[in-house]
Short mmCIF file of C-alpha atoms in Angstrom, two decimals:
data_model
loop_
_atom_site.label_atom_id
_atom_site.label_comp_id
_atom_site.label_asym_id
_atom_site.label_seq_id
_atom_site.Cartn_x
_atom_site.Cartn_y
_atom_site.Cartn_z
CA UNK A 1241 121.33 52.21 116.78
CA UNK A 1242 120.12 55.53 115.34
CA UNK A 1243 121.46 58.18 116.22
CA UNK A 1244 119.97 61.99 115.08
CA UNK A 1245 121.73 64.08 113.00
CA UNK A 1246 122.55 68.15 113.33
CA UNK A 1247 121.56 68.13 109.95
CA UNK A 1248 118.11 66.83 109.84
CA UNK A 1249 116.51 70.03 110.75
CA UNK A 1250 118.12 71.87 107.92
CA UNK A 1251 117.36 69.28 105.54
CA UNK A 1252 113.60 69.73 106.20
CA UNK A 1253 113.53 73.64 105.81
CA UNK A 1254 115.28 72.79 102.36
CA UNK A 1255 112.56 70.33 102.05
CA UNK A 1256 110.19 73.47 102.33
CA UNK A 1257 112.05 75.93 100.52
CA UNK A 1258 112.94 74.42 97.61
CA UNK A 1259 112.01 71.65 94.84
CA UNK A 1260 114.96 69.58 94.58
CA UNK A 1261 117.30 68.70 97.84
CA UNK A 1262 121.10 66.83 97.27
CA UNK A 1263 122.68 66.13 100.48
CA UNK A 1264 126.40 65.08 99.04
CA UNK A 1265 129.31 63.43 100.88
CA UNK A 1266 131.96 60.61 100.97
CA UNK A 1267 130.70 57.34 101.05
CA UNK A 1268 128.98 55.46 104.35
CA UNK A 1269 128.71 58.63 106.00
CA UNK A 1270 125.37 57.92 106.36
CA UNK A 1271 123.38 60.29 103.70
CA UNK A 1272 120.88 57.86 102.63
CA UNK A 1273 120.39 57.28 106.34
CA UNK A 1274 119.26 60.26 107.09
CA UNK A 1275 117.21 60.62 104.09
CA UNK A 1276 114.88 57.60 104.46
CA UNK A 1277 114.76 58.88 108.37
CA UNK A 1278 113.19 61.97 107.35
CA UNK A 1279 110.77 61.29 104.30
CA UNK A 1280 107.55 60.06 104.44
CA UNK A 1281 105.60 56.99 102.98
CA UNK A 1282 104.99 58.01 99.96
CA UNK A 1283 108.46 59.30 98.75
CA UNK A 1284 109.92 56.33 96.67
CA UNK A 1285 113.73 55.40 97.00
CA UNK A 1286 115.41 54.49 94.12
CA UNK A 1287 119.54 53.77 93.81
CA UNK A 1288 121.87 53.97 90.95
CA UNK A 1289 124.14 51.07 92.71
CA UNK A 1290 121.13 48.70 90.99
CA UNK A 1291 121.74 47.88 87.61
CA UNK A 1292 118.50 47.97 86.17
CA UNK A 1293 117.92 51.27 87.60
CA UNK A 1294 121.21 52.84 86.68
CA UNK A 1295 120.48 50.85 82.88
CA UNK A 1296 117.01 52.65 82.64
CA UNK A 1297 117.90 56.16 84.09
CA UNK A 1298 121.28 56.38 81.65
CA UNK A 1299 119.15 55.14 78.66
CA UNK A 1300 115.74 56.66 78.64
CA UNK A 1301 115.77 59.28 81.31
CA UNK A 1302 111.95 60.20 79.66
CA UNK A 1303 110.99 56.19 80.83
CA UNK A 1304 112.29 56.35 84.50
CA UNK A 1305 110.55 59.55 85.29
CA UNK A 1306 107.46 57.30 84.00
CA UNK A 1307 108.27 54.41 86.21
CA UNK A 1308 109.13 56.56 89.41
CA UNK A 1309 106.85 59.30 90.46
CA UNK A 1310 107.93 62.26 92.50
CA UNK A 1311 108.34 62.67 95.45
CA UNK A 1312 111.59 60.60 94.92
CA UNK A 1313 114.82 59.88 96.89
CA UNK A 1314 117.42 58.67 94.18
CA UNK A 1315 120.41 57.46 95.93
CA UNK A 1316 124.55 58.27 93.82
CA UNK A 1317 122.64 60.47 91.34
CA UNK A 1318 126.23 61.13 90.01
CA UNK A 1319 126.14 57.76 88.22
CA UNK A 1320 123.18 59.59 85.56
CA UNK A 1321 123.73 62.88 85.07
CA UNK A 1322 121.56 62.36 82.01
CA UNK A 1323 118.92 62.49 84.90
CA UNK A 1324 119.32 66.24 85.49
CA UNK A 1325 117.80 67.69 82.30
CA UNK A 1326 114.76 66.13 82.67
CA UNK A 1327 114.47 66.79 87.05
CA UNK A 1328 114.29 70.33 85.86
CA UNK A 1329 111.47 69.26 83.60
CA UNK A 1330 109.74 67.63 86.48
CA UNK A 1331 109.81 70.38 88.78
CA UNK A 1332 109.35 73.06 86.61
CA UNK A 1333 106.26 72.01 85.55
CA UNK A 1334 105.09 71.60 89.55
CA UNK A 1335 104.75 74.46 92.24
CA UNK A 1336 105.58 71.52 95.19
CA UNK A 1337 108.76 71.94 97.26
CA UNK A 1338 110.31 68.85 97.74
CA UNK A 1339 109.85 66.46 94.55
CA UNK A 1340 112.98 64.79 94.15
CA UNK A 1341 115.66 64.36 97.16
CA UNK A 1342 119.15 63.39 95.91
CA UNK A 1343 122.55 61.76 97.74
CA UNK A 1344 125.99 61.76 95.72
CA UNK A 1345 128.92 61.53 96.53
CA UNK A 1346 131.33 62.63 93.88
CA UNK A 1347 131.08 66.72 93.83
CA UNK A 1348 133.31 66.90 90.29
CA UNK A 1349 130.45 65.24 88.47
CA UNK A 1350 127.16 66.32 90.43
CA UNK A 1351 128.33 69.74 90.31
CA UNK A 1352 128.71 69.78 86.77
CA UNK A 1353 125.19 69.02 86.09
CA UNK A 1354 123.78 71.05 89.29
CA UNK A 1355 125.03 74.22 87.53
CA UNK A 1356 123.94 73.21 83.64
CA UNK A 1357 120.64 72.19 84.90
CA UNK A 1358 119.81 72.85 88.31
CA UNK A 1359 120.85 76.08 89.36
CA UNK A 1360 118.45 78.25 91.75
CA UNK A 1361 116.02 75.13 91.95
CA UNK A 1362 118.10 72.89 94.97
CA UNK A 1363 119.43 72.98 97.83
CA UNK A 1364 122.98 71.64 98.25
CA UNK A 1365 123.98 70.49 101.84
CA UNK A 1366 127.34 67.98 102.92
CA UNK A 1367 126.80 65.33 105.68
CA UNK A 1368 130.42 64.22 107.22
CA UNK A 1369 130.70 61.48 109.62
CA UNK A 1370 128.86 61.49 113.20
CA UNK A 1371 130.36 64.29 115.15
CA UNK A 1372 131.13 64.09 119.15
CA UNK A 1373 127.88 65.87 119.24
CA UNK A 1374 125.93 63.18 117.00
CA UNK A 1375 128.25 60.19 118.91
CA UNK A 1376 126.73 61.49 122.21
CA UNK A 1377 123.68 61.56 121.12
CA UNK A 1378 123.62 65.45 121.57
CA UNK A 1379 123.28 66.46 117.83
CA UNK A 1380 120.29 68.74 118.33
CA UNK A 1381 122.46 70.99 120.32
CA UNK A 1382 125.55 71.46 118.26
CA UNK A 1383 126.01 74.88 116.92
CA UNK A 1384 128.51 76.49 114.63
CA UNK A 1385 130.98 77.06 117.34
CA UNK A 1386 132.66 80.33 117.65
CA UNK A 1387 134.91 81.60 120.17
CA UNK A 1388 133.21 83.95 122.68
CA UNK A 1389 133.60 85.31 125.77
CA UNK A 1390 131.72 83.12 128.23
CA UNK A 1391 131.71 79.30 126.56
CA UNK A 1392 129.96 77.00 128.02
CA UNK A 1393 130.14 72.76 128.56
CA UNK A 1394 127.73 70.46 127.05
CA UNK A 1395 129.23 67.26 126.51
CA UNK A 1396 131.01 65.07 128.98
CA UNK A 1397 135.01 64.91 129.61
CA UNK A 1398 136.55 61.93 128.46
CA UNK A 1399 139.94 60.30 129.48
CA UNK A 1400 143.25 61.21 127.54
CA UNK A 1401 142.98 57.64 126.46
CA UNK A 1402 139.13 57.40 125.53
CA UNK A 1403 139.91 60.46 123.66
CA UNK A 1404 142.55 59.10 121.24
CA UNK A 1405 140.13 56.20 121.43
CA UNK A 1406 137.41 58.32 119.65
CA UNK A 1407 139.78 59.80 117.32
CA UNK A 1408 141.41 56.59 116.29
CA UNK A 1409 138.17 54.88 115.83
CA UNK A 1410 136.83 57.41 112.98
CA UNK A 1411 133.18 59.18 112.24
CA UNK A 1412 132.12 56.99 110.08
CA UNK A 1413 129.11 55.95 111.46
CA UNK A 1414 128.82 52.27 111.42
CA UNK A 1415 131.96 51.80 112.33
CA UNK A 1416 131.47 53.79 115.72
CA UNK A 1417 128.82 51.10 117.01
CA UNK A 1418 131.35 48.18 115.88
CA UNK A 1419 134.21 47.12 118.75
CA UNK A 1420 137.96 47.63 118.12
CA UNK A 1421 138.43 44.67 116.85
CA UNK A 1422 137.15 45.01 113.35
CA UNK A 1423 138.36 48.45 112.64
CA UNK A 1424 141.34 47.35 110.37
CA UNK A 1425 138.88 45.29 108.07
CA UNK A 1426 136.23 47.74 108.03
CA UNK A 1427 138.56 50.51 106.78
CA UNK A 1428 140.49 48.10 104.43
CA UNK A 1429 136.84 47.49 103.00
CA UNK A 1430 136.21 51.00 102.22
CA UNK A 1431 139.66 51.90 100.99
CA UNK A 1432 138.97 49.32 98.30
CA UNK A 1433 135.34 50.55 97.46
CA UNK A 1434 136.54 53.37 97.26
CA UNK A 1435 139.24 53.22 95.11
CA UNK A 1436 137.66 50.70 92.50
CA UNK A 1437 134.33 52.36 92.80
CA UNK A 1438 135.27 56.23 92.64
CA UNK A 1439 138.52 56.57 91.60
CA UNK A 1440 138.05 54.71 88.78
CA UNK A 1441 134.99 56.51 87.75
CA UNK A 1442 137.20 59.94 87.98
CA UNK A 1443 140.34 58.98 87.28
CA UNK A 1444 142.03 56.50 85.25
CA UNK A 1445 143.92 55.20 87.69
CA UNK A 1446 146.19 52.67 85.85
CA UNK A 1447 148.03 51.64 89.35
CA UNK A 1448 145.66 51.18 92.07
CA UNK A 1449 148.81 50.11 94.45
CA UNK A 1450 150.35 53.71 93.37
CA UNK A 1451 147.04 55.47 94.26
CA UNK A 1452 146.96 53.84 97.67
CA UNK A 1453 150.36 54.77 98.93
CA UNK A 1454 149.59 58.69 97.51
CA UNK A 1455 146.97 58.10 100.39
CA UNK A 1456 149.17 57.23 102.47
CA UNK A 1457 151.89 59.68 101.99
CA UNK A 1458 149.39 62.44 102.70
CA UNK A 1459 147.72 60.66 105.37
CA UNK A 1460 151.13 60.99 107.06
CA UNK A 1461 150.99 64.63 106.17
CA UNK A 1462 147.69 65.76 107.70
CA UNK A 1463 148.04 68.79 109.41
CA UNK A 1464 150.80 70.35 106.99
CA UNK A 1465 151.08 72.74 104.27
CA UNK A 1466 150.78 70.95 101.18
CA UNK A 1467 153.98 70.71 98.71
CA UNK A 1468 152.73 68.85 96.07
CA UNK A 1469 156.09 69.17 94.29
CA UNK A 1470 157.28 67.05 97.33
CA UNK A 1471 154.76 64.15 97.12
CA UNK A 1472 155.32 64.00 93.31
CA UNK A 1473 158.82 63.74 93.81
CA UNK A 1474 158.41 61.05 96.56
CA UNK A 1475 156.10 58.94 94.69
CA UNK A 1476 158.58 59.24 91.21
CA UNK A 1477 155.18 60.81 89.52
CA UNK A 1478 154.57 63.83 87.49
CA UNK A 1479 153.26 67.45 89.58
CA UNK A 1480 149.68 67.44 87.25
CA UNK A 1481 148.96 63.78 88.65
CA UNK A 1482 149.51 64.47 92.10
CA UNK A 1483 147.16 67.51 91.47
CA UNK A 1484 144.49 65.55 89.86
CA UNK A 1485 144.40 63.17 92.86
CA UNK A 1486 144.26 66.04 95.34
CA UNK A 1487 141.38 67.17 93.20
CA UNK A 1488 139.86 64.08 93.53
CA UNK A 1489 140.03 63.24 97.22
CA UNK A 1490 138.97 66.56 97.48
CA UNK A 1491 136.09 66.67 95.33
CA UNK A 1492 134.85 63.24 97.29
CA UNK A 1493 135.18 64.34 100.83
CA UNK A 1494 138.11 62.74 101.69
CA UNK A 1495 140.41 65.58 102.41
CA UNK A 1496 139.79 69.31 103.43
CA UNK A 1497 142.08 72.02 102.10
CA UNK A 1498 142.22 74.48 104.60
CA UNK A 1499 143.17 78.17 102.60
CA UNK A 1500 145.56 80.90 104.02
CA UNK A 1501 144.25 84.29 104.61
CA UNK A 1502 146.07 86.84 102.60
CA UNK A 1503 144.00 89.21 101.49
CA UNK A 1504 144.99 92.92 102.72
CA UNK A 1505 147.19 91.15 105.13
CA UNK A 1506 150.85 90.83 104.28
CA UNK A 1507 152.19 90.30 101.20
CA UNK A 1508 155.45 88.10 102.27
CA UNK A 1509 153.19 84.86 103.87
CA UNK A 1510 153.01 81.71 102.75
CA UNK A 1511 150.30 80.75 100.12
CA UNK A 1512 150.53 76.41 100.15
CA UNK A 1513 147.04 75.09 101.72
CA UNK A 1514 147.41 73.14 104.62
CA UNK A 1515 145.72 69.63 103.56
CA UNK A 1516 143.59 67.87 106.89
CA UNK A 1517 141.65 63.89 106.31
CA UNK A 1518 138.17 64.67 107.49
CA UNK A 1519 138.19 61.24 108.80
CA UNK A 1520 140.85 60.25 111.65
CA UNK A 1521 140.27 56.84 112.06
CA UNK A 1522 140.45 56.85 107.97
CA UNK A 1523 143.94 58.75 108.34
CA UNK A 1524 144.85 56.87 111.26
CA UNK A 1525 144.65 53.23 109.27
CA UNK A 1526 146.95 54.45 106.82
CA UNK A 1527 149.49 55.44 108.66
CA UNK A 1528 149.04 52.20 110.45
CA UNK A 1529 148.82 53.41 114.20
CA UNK A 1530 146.74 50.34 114.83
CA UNK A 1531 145.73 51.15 118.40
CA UNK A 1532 144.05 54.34 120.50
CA UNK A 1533 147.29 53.60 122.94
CA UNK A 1534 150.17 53.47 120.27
CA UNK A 1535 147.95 56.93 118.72
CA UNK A 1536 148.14 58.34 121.64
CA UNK A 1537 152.19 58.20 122.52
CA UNK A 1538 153.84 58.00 118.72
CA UNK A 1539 154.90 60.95 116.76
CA UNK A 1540 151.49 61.95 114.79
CA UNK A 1541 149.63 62.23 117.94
CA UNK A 1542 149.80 66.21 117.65
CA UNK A 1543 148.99 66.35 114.15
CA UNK A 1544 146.13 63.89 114.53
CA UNK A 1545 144.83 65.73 117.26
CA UNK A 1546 145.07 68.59 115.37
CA UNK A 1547 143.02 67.32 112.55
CA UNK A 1548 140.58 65.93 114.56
CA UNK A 1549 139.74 69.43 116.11
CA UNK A 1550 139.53 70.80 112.68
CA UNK A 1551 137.41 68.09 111.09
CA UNK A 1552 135.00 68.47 114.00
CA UNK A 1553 134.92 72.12 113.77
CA UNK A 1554 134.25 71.68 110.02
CA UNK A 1555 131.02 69.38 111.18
CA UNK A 1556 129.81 71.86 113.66
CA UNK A 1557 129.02 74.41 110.20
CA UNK A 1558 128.49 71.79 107.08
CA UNK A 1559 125.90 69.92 109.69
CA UNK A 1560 124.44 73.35 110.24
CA UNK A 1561 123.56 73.91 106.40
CA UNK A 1562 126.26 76.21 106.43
CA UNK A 1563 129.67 76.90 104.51
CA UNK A 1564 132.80 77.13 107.37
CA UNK A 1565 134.95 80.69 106.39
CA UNK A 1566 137.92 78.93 107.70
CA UNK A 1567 141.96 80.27 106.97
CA UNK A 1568 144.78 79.96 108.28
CA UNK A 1569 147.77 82.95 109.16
CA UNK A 1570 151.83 81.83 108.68
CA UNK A 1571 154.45 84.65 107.99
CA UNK A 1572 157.65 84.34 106.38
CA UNK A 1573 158.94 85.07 110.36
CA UNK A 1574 157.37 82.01 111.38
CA UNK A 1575 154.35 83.70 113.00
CA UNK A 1576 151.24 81.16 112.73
CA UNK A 1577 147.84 80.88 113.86
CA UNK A 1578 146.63 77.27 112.98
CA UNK A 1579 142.73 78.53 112.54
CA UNK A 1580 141.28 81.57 111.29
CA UNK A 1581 137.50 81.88 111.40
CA UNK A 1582 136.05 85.14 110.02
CA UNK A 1583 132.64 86.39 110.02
CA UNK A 1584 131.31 89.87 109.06
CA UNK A 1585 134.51 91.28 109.49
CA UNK A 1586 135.50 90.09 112.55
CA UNK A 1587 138.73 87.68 113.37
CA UNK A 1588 138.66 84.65 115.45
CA UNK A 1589 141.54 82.86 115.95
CA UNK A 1590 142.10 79.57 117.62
CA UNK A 1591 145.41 77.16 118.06
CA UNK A 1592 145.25 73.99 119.07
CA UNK A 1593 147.86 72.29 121.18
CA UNK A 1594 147.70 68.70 122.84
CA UNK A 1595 148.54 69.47 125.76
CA UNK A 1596 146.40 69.63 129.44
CA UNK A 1597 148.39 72.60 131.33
CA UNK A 1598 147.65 75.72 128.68
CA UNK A 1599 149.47 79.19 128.56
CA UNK A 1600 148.36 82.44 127.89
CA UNK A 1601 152.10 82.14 125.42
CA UNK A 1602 150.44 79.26 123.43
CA UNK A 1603 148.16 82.47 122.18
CA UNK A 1604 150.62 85.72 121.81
CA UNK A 1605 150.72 85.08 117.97
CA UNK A 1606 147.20 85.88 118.16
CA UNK A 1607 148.60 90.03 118.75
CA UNK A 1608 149.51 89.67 114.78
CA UNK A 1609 145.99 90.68 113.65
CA UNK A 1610 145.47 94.06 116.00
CA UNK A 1611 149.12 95.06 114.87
CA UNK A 1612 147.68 94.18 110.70
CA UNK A 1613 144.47 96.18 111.45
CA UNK A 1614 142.53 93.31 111.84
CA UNK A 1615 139.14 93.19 114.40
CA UNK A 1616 140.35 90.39 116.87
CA UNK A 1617 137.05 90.04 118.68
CA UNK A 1618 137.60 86.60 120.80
CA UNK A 1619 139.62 83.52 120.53
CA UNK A 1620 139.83 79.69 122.15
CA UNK A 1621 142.85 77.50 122.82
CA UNK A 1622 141.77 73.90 121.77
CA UNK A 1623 143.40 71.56 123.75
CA UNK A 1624 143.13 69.08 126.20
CA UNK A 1625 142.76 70.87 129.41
CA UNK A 1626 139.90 69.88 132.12
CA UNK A 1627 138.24 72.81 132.88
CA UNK A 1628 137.76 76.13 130.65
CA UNK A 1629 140.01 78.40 132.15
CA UNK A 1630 140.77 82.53 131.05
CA UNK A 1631 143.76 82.76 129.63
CA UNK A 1632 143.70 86.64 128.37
CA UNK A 1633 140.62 88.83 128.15
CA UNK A 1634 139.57 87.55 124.98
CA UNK A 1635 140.67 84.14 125.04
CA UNK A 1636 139.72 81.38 126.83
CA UNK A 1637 141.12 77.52 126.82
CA UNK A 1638 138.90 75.05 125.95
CA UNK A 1639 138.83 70.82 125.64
CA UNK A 1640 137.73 68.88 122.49
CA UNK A 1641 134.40 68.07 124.35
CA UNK A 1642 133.54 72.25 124.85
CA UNK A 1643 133.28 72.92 121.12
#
């Protein structure tokens, strides 16, 4: 079943604003979906996971350009990036928005030859899994969200239960319209393509069994500061590997590292990223919770939750074309805010706690930025509570389903 995408709209103003579109992001979130949704007849597709293609793009760039007239849609454009030199050629020597749409998803290498070749001639946009909005079939209406004063309801309230059920079943989108019962082979699947297909390509990865339980140590670690020194020392490997693989699951969508904010704030806070899957049903695999119901009642299910909100958060901006100006605040005294979101100036915290009976004490830490100087305009409390309710005169408790 199709579903619409947030995106699509700002994937068509790119369309008309500029002459070469790459919509990146992990594998099967559905890029080339979207893609084929939105172009028209006459724009030929054209993947890199073909040999021939991939053997006549990496060997006569000049030839493939011959065989495949613009407008094109080449699908893992990271696997020629002998391709870009000659895509500026193309569109340089046309006035048409539009000629060559591209998917990828492997940001270390597309990157790299965005910014030799490509710079000021694309658009760049990131597609994530569905969202709750997408999954309800509600993506036209999701906005960046931002705390405000009077928030409203759009999507429907859903059980404690359904709503561990959501979380544990991921955002990837074919697995959402697949029952329970082959979640543990789908993700097993793309754990595998992904490590033989990816990490290999970035990495050489001499122990794939030693890559996969690095995934799973942080998997179990969603939701914390990173200490890489930690997982090295765990895993018996050296501090520059475990930062390479960071880098990697980073650089492929895997992962989000979510920054502290420390500028002109305090000098004595703590500096460590705190590391979040963008996937839950991903994270939840490897940590083997193997149901919504054992999710819901074992120790991760505040840290999940946690990610979950944050990942979805993440969607509500990357879907929207935009980049998300997300921290987070945590003082040597212990004194954290779990989200910082910060536009022209002004602060907006949020914390998220799982739990249905909020407190206007779940939010005091949010006093921190008026005592620093800071503009606190509004906040939210993300948890799981059934009805927005006041909790101060600038913050306001909402559920997963009001964001």
């Amino acid at each position: 079943m199709f579903k619409h995408r947030t995106i699509a709209s700002h994937i068509q103003k790119a369309d008309s604003n500029f002459k070469v579109l790459l919509l990146t992001g992990m594998r099967q979130v559905g890029k080339t979906t979207v893609l084929q949704d939105l172009a028209t007849d006459n724009r030929k597709y054209i993947t890199l996971d073909d040999v021939l293609s991939l053997k006549l793009a990496k060997e006569d760039a000049y030839l493939f350009f011959q065989t495949h007239k613009a407008p094109l849609l080449i699908d893992e454009i990271q696997y020629a990036p002998e391709l870009f030199p000659h895509i500026k050629l193309l569109v340089d020597n046309s006035y048409l928005s539009g000629q060559v749409w591209m998917t990828g998803s492997q940001q270390f290498l597309l990157m790299k030859g965005v910014s030799e070749s490509l710079a000021g001639r694309l658009a760049v946009l990131e597609l994530m899994g569905f969202s709750i909005y997408e999954q309800a079939e509600q993506g036209a209406l999701q906005k960046p969200f931002l705390p405000s004063p009077s928030p409203t309801s759009i999507l429907p309230r859903k059980s404690l239960i359904e709503t561990y059920r959501t979380i544990w079943k991921g955002s990837f989108p074919e697995i959402t319209l697949k029952d329970d019962d082959v979640w543990p082979m789908y993700y097993n699947s793309l754990i595998k393509t992904y490590i033989e297909r990816d990490v290999r390509q970035l990495l050489n990865v001499g122990n794939e069994l030693l890559f996969y339980n690095f995934m799973k140590i942080i998997a179990a670690r969603t939701g914390q500061e990173l200490n890489m020194a930690d997982i090295a020392n765990s895993l018996l490997v050296s501090l520059n590997t475990v930062k390479s693989w960071i880098s990697v699951l980073h650089a492929s969508g895997v992962i989000y590292l979510l920054p502290p904010y420390y500028e002109n704030l305090n000098k004595r806070i703590i500096k460590r990223p705190k590391l979040y899957f963008l996937d839950t049903g991903l994270c939840a695999y490897l940590t083997e919770w193997n149901t919504p119901e054992t999710l819901s009642s074992g120790a991760m299910n505040g840290s999940i939750f946690e990610t979950f909100v944050v990942s979805e958060l993440i969607k509500s901006y990357k879907h929207n074309g935009l980049h998300p100006n997300f921290y987070y605040y945590r003082d040597h005294n212990k004194v954290e805010i779990d989200l910082l979101i910060v536009q022209n100036n002004m602060f907006y915290p949020i914390e998220i706690k799982r739990t249905a009976t909020p407190d206007k004490k779940m939010v005091k830490n949010f006093d921190i930025l008026t005592s620093l100087g800071k503009n606190f305009t509004y906040g939210s409390l993300i948890c799981l509570t059934e009805h927005i309710l006041p909790l101060t005169e600038k913050v306001n408790a909402l559920s997963i389903w009001d964001i």
